[in-house]
JSON list of C-alpha atoms in Angstrom, two decimals:
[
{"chain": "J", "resi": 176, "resn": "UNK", "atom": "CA", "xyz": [-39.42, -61.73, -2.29]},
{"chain": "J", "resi": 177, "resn": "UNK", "atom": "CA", "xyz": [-36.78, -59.17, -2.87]},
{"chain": "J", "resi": 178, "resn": "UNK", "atom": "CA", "xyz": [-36.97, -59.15, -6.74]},
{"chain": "J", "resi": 179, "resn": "UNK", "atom": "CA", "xyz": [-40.17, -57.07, -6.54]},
{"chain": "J", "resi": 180, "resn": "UNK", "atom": "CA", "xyz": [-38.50, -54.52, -4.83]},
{"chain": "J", "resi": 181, "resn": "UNK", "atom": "CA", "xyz": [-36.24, -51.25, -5.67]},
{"chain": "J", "resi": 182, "resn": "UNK", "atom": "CA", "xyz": [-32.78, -52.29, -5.24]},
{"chain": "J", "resi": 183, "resn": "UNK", "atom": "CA", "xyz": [-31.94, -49.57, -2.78]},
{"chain": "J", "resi": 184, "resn": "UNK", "atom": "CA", "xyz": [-35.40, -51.25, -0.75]},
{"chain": "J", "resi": 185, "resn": "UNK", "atom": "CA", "xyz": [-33.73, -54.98, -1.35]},
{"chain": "J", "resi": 186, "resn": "UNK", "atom": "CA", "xyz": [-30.55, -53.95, -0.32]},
{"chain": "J", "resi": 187, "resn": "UNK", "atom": "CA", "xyz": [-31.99, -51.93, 2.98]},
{"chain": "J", "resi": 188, "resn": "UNK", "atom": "CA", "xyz": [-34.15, -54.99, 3.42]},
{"chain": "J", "resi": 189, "resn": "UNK", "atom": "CA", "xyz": [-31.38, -57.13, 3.26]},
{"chain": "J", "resi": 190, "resn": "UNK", "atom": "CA", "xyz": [-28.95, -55.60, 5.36]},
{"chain": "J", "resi": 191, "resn": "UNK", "atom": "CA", "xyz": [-31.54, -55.10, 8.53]},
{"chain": "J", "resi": 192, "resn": "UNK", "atom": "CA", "xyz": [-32.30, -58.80, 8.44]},
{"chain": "J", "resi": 193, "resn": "UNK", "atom": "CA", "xyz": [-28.38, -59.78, 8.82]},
{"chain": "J", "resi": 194, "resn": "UNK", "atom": "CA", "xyz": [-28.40, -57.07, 11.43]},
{"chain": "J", "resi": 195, "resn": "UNK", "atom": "CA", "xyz": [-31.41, -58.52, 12.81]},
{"chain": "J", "resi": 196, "resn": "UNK", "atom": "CA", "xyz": [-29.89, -62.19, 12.65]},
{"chain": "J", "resi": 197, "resn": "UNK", "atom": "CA", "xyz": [-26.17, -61.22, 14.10]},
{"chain": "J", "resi": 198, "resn": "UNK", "atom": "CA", "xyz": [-25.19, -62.61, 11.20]},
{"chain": "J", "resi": 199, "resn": "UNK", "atom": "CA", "xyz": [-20.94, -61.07, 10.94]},
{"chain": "J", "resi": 200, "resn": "UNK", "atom": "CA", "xyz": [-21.35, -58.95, 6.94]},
{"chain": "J", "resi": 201, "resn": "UNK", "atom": "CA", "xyz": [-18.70, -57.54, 5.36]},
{"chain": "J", "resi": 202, "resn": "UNK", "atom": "CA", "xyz": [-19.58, -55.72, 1.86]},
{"chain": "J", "resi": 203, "resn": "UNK", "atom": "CA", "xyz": [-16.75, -55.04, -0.76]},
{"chain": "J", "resi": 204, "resn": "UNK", "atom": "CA", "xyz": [-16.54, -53.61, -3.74]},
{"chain": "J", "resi": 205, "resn": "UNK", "atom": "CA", "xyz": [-14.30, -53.23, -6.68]},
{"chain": "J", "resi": 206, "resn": "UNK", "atom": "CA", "xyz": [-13.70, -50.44, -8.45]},
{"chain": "J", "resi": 207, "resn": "UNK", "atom": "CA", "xyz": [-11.87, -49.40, -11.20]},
{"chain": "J", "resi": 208, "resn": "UNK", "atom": "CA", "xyz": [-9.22, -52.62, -9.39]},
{"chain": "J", "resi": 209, "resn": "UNK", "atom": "CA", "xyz": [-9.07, -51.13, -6.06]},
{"chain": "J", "resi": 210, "resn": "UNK", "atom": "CA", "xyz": [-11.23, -53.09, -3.59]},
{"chain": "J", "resi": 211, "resn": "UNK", "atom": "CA", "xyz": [-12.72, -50.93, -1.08]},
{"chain": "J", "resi": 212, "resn": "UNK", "atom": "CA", "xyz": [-15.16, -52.10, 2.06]},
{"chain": "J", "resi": 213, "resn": "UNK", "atom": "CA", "xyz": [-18.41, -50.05, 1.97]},
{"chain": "J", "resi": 214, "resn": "UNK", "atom": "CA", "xyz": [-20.08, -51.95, 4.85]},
{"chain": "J", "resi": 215, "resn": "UNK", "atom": "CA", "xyz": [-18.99, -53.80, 7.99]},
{"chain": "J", "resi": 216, "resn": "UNK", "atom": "CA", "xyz": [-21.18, -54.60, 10.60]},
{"chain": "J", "resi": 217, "resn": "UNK", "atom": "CA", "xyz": [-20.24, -55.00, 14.24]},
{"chain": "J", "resi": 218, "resn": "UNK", "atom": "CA", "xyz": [-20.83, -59.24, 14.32]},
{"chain": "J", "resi": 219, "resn": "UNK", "atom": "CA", "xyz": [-17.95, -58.89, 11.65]},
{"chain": "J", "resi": 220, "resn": "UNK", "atom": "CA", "xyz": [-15.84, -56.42, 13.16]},
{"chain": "J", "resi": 221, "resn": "UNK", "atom": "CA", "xyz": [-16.21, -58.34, 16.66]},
{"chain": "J", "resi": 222, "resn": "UNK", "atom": "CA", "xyz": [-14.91, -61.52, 14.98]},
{"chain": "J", "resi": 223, "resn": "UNK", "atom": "CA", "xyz": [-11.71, -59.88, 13.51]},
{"chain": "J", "resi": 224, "resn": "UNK", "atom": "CA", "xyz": [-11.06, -58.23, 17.20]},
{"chain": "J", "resi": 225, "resn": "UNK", "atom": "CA", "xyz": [-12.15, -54.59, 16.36]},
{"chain": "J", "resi": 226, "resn": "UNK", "atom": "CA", "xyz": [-14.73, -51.96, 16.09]},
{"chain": "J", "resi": 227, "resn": "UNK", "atom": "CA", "xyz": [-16.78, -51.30, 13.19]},
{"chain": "J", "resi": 228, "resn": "UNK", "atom": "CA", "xyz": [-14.86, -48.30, 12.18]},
{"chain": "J", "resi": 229, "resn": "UNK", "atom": "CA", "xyz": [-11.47, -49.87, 12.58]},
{"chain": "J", "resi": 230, "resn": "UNK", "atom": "CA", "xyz": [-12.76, -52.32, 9.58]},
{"chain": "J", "resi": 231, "resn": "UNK", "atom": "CA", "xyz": [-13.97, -49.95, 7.48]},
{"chain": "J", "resi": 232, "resn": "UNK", "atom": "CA", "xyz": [-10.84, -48.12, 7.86]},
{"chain": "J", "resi": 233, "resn": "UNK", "atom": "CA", "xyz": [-8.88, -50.84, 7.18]},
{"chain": "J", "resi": 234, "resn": "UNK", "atom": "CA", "xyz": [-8.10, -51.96, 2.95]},
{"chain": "J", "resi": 235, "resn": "UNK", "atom": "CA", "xyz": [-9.77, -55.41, 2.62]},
{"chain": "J", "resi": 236, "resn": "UNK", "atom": "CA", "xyz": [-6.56, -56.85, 2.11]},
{"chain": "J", "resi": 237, "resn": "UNK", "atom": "CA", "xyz": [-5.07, -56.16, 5.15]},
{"chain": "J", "resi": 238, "resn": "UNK", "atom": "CA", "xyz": [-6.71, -58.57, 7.25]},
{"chain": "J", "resi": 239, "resn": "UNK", "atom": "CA", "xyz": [-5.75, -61.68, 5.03]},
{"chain": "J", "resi": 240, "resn": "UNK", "atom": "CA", "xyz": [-2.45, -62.82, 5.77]},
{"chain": "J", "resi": 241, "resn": "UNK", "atom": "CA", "xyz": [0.68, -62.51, 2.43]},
{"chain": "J", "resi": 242, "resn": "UNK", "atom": "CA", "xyz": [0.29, -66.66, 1.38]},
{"chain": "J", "resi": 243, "resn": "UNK", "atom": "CA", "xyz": [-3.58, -65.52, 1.21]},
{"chain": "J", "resi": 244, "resn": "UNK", "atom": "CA", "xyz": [-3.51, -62.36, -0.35]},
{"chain": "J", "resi": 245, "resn": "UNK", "atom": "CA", "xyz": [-1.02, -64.18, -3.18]},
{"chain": "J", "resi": 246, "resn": "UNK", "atom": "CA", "xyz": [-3.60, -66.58, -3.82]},
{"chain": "J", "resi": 247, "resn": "UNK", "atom": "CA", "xyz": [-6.77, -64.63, -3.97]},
{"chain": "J", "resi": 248, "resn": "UNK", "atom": "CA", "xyz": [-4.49, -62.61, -6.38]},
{"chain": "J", "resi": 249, "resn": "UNK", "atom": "CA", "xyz": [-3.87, -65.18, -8.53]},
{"chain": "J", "resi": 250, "resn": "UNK", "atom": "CA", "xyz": [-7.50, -65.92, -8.66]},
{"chain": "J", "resi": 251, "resn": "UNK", "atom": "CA", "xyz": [-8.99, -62.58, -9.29]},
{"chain": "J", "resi": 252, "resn": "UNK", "atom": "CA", "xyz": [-6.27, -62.40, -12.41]},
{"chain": "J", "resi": 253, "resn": "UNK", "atom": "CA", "xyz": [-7.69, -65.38, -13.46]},
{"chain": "J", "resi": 254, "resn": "UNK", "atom": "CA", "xyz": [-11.21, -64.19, -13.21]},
{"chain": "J", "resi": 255, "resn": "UNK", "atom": "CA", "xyz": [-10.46, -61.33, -14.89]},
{"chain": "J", "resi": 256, "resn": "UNK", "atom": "CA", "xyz": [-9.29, -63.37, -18.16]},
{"chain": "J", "resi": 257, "resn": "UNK", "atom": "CA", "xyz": [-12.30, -65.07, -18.18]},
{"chain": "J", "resi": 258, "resn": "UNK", "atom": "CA", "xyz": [-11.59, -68.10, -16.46]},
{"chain": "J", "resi": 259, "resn": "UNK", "atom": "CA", "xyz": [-14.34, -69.96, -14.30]},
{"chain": "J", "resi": 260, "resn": "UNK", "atom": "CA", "xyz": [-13.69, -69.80, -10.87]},
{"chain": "J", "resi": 261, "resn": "UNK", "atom": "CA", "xyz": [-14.98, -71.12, -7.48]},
{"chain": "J", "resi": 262, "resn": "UNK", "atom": "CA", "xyz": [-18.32, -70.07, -6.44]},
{"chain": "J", "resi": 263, "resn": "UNK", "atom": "CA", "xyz": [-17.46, -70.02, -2.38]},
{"chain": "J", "resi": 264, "resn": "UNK", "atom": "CA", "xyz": [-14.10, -69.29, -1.44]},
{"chain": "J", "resi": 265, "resn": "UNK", "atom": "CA", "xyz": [-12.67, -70.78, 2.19]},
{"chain": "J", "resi": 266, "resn": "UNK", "atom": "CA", "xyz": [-9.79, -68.34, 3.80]},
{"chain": "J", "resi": 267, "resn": "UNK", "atom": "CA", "xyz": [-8.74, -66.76, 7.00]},
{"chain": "J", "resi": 268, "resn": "UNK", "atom": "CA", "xyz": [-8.21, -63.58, 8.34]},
{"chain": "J", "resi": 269, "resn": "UNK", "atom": "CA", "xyz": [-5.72, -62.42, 11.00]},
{"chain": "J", "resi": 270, "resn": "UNK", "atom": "CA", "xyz": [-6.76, -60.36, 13.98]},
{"chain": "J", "resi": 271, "resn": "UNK", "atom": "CA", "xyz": [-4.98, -57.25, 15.54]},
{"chain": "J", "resi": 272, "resn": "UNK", "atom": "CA", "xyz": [-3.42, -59.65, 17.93]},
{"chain": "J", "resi": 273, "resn": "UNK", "atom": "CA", "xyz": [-2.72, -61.99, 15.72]},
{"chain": "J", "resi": 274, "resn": "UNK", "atom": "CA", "xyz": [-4.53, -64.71, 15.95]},
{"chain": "J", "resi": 275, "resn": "UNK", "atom": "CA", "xyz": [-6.21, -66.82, 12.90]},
{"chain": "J", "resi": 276, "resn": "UNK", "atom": "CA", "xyz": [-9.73, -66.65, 12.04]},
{"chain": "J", "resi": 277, "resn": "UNK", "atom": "CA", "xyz": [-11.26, -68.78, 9.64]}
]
């Protein structure tokens, strides 16, 4: 029941159980349109072929191949008209060597 708690406590609470769980997180955030990863954990980074740090290090963008990064473009500028958009999203990512993950 994480709506009775502080959201720094839910958030904390939330993040150890997908530790817990090896459950691959990624968190990002937008800000003032610049999208910038605040979290990674190492399930994620072990799935896109590198260390924790290497993904935080790394823009969000970067790991989506062009065709990828045109489309989730085209939605976010639709999103941010006011248009409905898709509640889950299917893509890949591209590992350091290369290789599609999706």
């Amino acid at each position: 029941m994480l709506g009775a708690l502080p959201p720094n406590v839910a958030l904390k609470a939330l993040l150890g159980a997908i530790e817990s769980a090896g459950v691959g997180c990624t968190i990002i955030l937008e800000q003032n349109g610049r999208l910038e990863r605040v979290y990674a954990n190492d399930a994620i980074a072990r799935t896109f072929g590198c260390t924790r740090e290497e993904m935080l290090e790394r823009a969000p963008m970067d790991l989506l191949p062009p065709s990828e990064r045109a489309r989730l473009g085209v939605m976010n500028r639709a999103l941010a008209a006011g248009e409905k958009g898709a509640i889950a999203l299917e893509t890949a990512v591209v590992r350091p060597d290369g290789t599609s993950v999706p």
